[in-house]
mmCIF file of C-alpha atoms in Angstrom:
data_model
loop_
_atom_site.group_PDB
_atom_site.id
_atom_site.type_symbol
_atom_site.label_atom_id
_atom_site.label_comp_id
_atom_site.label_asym_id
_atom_site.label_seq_id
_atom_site.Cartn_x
_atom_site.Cartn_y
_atom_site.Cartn_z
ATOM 1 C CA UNK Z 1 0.000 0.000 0.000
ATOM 2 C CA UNK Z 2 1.037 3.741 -1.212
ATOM 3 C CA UNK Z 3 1.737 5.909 1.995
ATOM 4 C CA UNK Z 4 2.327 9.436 1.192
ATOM 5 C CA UNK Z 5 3.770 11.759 3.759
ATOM 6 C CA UNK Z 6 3.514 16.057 3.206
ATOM 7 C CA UNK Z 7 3.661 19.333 4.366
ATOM 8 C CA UNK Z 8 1.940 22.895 4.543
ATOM 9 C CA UNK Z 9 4.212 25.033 5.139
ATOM 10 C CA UNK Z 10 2.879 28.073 5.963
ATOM 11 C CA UNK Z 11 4.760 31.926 6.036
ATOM 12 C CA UNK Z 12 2.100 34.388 7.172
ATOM 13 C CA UNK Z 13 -1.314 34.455 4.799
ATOM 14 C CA UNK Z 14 0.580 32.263 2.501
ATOM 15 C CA UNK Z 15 1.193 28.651 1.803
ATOM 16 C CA UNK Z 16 3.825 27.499 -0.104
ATOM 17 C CA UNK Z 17 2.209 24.546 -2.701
ATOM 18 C CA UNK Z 18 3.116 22.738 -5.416
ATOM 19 C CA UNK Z 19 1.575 22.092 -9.021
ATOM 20 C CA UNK Z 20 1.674 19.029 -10.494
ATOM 21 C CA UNK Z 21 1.831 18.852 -14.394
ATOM 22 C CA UNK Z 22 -0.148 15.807 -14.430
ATOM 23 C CA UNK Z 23 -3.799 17.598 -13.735
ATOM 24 C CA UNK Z 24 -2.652 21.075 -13.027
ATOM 25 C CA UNK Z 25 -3.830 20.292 -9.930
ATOM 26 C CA UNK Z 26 -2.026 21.855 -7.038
ATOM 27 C CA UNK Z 27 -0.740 20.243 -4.143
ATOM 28 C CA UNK Z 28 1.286 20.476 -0.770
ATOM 29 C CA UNK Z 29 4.971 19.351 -1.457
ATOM 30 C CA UNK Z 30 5.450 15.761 -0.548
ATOM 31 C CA UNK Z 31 5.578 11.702 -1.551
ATOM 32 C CA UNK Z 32 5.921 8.122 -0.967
ATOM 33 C CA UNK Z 33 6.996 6.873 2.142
ATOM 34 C CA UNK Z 34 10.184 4.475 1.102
ATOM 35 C CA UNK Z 35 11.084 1.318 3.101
ATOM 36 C CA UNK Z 36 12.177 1.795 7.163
ATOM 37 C CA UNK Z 37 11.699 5.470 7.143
ATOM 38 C CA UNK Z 38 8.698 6.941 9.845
ATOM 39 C CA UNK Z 39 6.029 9.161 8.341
ATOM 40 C CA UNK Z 40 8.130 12.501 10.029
ATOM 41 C CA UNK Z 41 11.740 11.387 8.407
ATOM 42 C CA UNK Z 42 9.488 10.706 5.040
ATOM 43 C CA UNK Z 43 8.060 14.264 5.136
ATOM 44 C CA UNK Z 44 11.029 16.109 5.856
ATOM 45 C CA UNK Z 45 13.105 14.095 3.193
ATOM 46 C CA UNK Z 46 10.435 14.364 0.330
ATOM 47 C CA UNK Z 47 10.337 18.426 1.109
ATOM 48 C CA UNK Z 48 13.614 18.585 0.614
ATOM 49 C CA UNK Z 49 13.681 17.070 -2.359
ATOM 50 C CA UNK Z 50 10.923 18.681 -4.311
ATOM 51 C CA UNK Z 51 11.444 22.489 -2.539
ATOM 52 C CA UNK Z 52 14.522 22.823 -1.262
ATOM 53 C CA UNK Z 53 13.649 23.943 2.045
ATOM 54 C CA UNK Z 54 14.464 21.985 5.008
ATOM 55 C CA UNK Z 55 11.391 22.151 7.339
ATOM 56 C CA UNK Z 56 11.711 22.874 10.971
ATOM 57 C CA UNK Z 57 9.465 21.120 13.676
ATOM 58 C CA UNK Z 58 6.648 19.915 11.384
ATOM 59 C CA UNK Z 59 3.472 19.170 13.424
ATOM 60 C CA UNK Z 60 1.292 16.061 12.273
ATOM 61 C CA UNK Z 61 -1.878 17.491 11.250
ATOM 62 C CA UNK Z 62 -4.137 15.003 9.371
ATOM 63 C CA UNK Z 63 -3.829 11.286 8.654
ATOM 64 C CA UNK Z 64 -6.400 10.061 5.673
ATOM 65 C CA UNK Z 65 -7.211 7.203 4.223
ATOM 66 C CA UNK Z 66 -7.968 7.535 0.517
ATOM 67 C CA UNK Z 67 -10.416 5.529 -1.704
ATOM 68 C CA UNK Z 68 -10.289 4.858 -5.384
ATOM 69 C CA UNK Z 69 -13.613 2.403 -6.191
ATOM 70 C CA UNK Z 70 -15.492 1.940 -9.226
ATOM 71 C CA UNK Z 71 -18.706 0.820 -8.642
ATOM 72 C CA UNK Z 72 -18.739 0.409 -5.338
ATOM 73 C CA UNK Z 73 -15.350 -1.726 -5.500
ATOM 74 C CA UNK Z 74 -11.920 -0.866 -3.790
ATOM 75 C CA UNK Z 75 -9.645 -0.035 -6.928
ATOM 76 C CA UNK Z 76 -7.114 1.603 -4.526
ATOM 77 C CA UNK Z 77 -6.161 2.414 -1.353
ATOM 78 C CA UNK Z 78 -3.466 4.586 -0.055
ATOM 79 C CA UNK Z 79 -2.473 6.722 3.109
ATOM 80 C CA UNK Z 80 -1.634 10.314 3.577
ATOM 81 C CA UNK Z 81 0.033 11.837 6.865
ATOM 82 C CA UNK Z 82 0.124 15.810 6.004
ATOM 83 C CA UNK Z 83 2.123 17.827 8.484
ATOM 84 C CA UNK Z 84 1.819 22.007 9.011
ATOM 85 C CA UNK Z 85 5.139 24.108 9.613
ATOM 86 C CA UNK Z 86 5.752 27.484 9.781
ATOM 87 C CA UNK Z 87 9.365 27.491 10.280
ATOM 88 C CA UNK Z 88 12.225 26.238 7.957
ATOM 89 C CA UNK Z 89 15.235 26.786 6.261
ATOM 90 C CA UNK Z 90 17.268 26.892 2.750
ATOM 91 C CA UNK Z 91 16.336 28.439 -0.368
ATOM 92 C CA UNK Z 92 13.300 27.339 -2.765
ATOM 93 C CA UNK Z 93 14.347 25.336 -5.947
ATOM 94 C CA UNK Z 94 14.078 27.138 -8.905
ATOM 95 C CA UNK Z 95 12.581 24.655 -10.365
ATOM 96 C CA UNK Z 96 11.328 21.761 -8.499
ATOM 97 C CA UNK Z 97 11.107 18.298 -10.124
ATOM 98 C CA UNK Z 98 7.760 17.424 -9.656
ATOM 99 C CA UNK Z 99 5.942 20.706 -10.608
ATOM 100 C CA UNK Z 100 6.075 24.664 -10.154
ATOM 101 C CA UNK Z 101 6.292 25.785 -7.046
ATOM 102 C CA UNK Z 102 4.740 28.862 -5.754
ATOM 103 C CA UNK Z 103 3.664 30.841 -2.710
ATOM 104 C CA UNK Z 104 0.369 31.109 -2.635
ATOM 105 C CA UNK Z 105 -2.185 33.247 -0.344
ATOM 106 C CA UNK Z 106 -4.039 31.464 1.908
ATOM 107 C CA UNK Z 107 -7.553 32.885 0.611
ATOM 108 C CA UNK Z 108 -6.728 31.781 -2.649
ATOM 109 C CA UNK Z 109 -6.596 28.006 -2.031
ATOM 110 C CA UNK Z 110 -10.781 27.559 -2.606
ATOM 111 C CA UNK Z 111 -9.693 28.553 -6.126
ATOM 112 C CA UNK Z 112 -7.224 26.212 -6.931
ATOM 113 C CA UNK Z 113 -7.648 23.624 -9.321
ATOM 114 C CA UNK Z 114 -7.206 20.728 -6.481
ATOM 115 C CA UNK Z 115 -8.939 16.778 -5.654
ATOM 116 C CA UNK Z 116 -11.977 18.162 -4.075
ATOM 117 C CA UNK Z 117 -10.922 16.676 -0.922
ATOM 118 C CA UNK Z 118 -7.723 18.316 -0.481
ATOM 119 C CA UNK Z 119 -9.915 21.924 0.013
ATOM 120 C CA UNK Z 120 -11.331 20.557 3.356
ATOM 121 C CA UNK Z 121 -7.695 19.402 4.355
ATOM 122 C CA UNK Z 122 -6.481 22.564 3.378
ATOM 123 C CA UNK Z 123 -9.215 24.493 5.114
ATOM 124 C CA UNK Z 124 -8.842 22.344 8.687
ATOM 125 C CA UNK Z 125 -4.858 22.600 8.392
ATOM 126 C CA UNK Z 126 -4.790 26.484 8.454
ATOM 127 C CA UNK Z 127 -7.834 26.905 10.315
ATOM 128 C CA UNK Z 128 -8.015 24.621 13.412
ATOM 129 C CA UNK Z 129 -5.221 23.126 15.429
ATOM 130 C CA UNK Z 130 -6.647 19.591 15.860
ATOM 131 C CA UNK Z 131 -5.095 16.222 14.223
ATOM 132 C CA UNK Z 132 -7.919 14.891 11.960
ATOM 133 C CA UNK Z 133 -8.611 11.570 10.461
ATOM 134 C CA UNK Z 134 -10.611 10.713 7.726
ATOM 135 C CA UNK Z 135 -11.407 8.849 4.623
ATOM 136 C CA UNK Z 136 -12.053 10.627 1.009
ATOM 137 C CA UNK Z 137 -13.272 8.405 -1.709
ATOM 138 C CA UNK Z 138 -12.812 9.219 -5.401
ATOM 139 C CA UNK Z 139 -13.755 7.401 -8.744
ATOM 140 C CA UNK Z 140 -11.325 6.624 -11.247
ATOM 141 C CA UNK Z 141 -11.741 10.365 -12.467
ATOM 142 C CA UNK Z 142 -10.627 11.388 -9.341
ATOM 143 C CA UNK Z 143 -14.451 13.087 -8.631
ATOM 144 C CA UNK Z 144 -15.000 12.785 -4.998
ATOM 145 C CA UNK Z 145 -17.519 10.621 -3.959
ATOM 146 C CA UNK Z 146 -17.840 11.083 -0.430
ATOM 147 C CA UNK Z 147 -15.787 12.101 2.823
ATOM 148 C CA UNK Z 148 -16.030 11.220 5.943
ATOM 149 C CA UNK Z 149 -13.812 13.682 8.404
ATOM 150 C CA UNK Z 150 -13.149 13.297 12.336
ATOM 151 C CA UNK Z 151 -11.418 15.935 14.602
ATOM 152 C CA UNK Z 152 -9.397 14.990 17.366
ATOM 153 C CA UNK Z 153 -11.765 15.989 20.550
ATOM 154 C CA UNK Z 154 -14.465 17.290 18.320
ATOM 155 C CA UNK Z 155 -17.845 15.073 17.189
ATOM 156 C CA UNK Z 156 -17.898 13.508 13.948
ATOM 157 C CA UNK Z 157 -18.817 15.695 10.818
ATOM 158 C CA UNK Z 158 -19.527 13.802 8.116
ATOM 159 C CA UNK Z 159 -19.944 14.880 4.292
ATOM 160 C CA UNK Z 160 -20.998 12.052 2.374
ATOM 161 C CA UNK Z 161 -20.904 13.500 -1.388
ATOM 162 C CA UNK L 1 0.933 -2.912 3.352
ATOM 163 C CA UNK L 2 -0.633 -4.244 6.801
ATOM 164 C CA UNK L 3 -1.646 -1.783 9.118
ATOM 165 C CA UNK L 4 -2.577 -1.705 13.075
ATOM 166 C CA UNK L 5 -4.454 0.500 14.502
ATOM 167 C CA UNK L 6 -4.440 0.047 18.669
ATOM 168 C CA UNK L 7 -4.956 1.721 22.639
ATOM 169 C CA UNK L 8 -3.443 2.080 25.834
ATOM 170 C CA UNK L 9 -6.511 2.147 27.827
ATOM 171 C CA UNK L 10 -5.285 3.755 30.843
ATOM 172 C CA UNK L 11 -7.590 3.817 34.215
ATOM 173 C CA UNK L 12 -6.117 5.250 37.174
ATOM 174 C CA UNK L 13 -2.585 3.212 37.986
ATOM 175 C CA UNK L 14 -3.700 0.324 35.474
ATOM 176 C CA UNK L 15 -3.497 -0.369 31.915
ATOM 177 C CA UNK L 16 -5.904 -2.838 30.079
ATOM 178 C CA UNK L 17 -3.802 -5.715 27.960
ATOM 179 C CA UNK L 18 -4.340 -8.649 25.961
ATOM 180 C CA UNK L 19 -2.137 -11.631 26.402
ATOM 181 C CA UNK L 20 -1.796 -13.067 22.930
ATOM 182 C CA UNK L 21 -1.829 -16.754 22.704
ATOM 183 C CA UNK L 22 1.087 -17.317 20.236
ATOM 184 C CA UNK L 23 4.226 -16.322 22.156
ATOM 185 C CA UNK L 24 2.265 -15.325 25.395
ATOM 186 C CA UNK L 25 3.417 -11.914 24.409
ATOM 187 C CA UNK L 26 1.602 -8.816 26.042
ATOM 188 C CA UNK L 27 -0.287 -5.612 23.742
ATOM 189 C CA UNK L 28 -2.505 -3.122 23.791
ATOM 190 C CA UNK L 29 -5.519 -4.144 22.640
ATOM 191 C CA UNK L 30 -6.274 -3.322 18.640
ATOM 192 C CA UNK L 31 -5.807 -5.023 15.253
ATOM 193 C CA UNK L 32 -5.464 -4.586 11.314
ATOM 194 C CA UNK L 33 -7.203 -1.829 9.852
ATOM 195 C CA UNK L 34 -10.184 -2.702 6.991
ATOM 196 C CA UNK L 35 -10.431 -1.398 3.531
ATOM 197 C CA UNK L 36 -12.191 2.120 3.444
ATOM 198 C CA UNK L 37 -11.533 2.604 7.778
ATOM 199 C CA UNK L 38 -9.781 6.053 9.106
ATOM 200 C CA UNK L 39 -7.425 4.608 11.894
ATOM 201 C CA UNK L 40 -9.477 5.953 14.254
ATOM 202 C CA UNK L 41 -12.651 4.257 13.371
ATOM 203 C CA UNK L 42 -10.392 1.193 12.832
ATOM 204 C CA UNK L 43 -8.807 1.438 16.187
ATOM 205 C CA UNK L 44 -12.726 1.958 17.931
ATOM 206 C CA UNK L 45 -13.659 -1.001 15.874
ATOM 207 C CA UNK L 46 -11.515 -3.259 16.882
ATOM 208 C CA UNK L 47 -10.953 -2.041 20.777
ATOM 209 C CA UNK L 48 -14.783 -3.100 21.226
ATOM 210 C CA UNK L 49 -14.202 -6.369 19.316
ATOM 211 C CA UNK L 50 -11.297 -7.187 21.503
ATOM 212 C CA UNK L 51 -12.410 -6.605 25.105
ATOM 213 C CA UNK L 52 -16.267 -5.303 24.999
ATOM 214 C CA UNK L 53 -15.360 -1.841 25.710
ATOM 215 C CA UNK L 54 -15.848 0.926 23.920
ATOM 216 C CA UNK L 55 -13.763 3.960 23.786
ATOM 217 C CA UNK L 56 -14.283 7.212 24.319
ATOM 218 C CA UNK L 57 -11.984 10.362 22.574
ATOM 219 C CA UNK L 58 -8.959 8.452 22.430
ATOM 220 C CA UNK L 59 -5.962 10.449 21.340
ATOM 221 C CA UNK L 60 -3.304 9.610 18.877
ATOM 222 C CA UNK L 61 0.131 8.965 20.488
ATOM 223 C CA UNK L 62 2.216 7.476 18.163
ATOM 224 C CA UNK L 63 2.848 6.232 14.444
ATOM 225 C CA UNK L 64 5.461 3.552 14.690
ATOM 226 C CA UNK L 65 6.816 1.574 11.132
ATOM 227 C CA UNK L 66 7.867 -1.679 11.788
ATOM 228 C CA UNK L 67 10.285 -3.633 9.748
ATOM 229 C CA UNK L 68 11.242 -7.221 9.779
ATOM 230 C CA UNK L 69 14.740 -7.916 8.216
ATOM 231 C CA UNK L 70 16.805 -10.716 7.392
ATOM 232 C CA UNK L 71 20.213 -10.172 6.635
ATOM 233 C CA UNK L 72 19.202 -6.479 5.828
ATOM 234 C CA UNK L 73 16.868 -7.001 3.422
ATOM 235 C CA UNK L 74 13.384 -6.022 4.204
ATOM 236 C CA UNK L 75 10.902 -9.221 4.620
ATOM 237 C CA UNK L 76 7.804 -7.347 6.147
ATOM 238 C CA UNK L 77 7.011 -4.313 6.741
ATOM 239 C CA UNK L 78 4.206 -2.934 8.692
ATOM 240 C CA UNK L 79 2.665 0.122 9.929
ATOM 241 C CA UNK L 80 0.970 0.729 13.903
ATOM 242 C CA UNK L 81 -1.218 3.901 14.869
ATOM 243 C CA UNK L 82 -1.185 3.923 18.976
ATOM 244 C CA UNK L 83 -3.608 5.914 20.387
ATOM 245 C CA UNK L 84 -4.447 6.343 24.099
ATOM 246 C CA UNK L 85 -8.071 6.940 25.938
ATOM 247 C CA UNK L 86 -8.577 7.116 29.770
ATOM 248 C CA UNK L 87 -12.646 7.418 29.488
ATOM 249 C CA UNK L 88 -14.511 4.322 28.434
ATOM 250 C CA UNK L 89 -17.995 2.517 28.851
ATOM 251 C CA UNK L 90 -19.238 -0.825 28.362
ATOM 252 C CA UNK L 91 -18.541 -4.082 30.382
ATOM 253 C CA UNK L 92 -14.869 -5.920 29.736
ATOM 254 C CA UNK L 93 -15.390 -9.118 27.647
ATOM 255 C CA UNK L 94 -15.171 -12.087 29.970
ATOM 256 C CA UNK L 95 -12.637 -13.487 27.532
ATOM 257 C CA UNK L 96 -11.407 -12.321 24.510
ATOM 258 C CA UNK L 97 -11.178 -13.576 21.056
ATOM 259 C CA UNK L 98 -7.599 -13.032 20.546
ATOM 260 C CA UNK L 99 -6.209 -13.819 24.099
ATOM 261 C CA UNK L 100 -6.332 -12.919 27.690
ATOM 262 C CA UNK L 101 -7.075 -9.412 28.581
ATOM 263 C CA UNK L 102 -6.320 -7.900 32.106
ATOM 264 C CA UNK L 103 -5.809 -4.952 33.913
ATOM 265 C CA UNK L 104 -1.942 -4.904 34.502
ATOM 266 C CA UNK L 105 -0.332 -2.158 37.033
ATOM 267 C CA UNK L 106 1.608 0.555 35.373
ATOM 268 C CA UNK L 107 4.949 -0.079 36.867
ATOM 269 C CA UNK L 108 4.662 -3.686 36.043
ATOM 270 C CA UNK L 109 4.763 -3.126 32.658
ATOM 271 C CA UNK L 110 8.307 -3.450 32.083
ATOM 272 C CA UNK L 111 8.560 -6.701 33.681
ATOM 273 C CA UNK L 112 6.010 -8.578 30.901
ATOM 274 C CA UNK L 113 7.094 -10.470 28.051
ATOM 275 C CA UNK L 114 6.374 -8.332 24.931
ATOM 276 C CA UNK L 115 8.176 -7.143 22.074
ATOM 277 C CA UNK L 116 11.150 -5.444 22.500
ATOM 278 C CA UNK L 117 10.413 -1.972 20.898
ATOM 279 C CA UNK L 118 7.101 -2.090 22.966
ATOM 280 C CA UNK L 119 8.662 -0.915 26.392
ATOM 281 C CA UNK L 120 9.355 2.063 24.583
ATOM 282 C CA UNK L 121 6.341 2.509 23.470
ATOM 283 C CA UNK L 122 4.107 2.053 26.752
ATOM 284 C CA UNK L 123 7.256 4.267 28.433
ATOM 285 C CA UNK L 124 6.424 7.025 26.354
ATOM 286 C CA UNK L 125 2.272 6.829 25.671
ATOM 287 C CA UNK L 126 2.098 6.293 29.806
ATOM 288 C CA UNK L 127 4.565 9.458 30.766
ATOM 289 C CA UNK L 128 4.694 12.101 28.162
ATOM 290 C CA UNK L 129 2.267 14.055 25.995
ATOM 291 C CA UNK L 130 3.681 14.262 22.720
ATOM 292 C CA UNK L 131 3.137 12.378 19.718
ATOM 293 C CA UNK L 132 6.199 9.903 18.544
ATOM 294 C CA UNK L 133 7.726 8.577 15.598
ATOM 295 C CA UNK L 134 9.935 5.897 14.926
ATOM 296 C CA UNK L 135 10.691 2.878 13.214
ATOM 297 C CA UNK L 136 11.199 -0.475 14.660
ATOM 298 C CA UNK L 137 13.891 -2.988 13.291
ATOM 299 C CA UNK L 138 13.091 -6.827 14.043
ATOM 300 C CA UNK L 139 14.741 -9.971 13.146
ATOM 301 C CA UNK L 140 11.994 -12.839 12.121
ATOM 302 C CA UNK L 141 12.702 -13.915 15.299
ATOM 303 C CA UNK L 142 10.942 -10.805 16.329
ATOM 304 C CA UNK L 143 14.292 -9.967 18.453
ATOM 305 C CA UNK L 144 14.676 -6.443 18.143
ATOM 306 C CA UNK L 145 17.527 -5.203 16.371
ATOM 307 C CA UNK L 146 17.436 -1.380 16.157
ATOM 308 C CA UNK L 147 14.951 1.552 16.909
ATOM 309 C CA UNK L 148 14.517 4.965 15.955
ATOM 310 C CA UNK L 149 11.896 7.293 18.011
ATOM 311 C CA UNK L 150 11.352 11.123 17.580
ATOM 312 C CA UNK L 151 9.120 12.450 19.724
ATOM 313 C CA UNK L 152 7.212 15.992 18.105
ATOM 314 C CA UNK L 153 8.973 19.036 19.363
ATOM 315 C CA UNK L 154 11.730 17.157 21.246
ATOM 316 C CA UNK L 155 14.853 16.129 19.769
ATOM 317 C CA UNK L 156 15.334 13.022 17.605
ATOM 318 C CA UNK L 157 16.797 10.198 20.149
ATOM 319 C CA UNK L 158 17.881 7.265 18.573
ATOM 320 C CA UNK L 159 18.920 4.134 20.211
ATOM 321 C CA UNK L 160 20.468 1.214 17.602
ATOM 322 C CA UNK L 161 20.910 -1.951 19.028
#
């Protein structure tokens, strides 16, 4: 199973993200986990590599489970630990490898061309200090389908789609 | 990829464990995680399954990768969410499923058999407050052969065997 470990880094109102040129979908830096490494050491190692910028102190903020199905099948399943930071070091790539990179304010984000989950991950991240859990599932066309989100010490809010 | 999701139920000066059958070994109650589960759902789901009880806002503690090695090469590898509640309800199964479950003092903890990297774990979840990472090496003897905890905030301590 894919586990994918990433970051928001955050510098005042803005958020440093990357986007892909698969979809032209934009997303916080990150990627897979590789063997033996913990989902921190994967983080920090997969910023690095796509921004340049070591971070410092990343807080876990989220932990999802994510759902491809096609009628009503598991096609996929993968993991995603997202971290926050607001402090780091180094200088952004130029270029990264996986994308552009750009700093982006925070009230532009619901704007983004993004997997429709990734705006409630986004908007819980910046706007709430509890860890969340959850499960998004998608169709093959990456629509979402449905979420299902849980805050740490808060009820249950559900969004099934 | 198998994953765990698990909880050190603590109540007062005790913590509730399950003896499993195979090597007589001592855990926190818990188990794999299902297709489509968040690991908090997962690790609800499968407290109440293991000893009757159910719990109530438990709080993530740590997110451990677990490798099992031979000669250096990777032969397993496995992931384990740990979470940790001290408010519960319902009535403790009169025997478990998956082993013997009792309420075991605190300070006898490091005097049961259990996997090595699991002292560190119950050390930790019982006396501090912040979330860990680490990875833990095994031979498939399930001797432990090196570990590698970072607790959020604190410095990275690493102790190789």
């Amino acid at each position: 199973m894919q586990r994918v470990s990433n970051c928001i880094l955050r510098k005042n109102d803005q958020v440093l993200l990357l986007k892909k040129p698969s979809r032209g979908w934009w997303v916080a830096p990150g990627g897979k986990m590789e063997l033996r490494e913990s989902i921190l050491e994967s983080a920090v190692r997969e910023y690095k590599e796509e921004t340049g910028i070591s971070l410092n102190n990343p807080r876990l903020k989220g932990i999802f489970t994510f759902v491809i199905e096609n009628k009503g099948s598991v096609v996929k399943e993968w993991m995603m630990f997202t971290f926050k930071a607001t402090e780091f070091s180094g200088d952004l790539l130029e270029q990264s490898p996986e994308g552009d990179l750009a700093w982006v304010p925070v009230n532009a984000i619901p704007n983004l061309p993004m997997a429709g989950g990734d705006y409630m991950i986004f908007d819980h991240v910046l706007n709430k200090d509890s860890l969340i859990y959850g499960t998004f599932t998608y169709n093959e066309n990456m629509d979402l389908l449905s979420s299902n989100l849980e805050a740490e010490g808060e009820l249950i809010k559900k969004t099934k789609g």
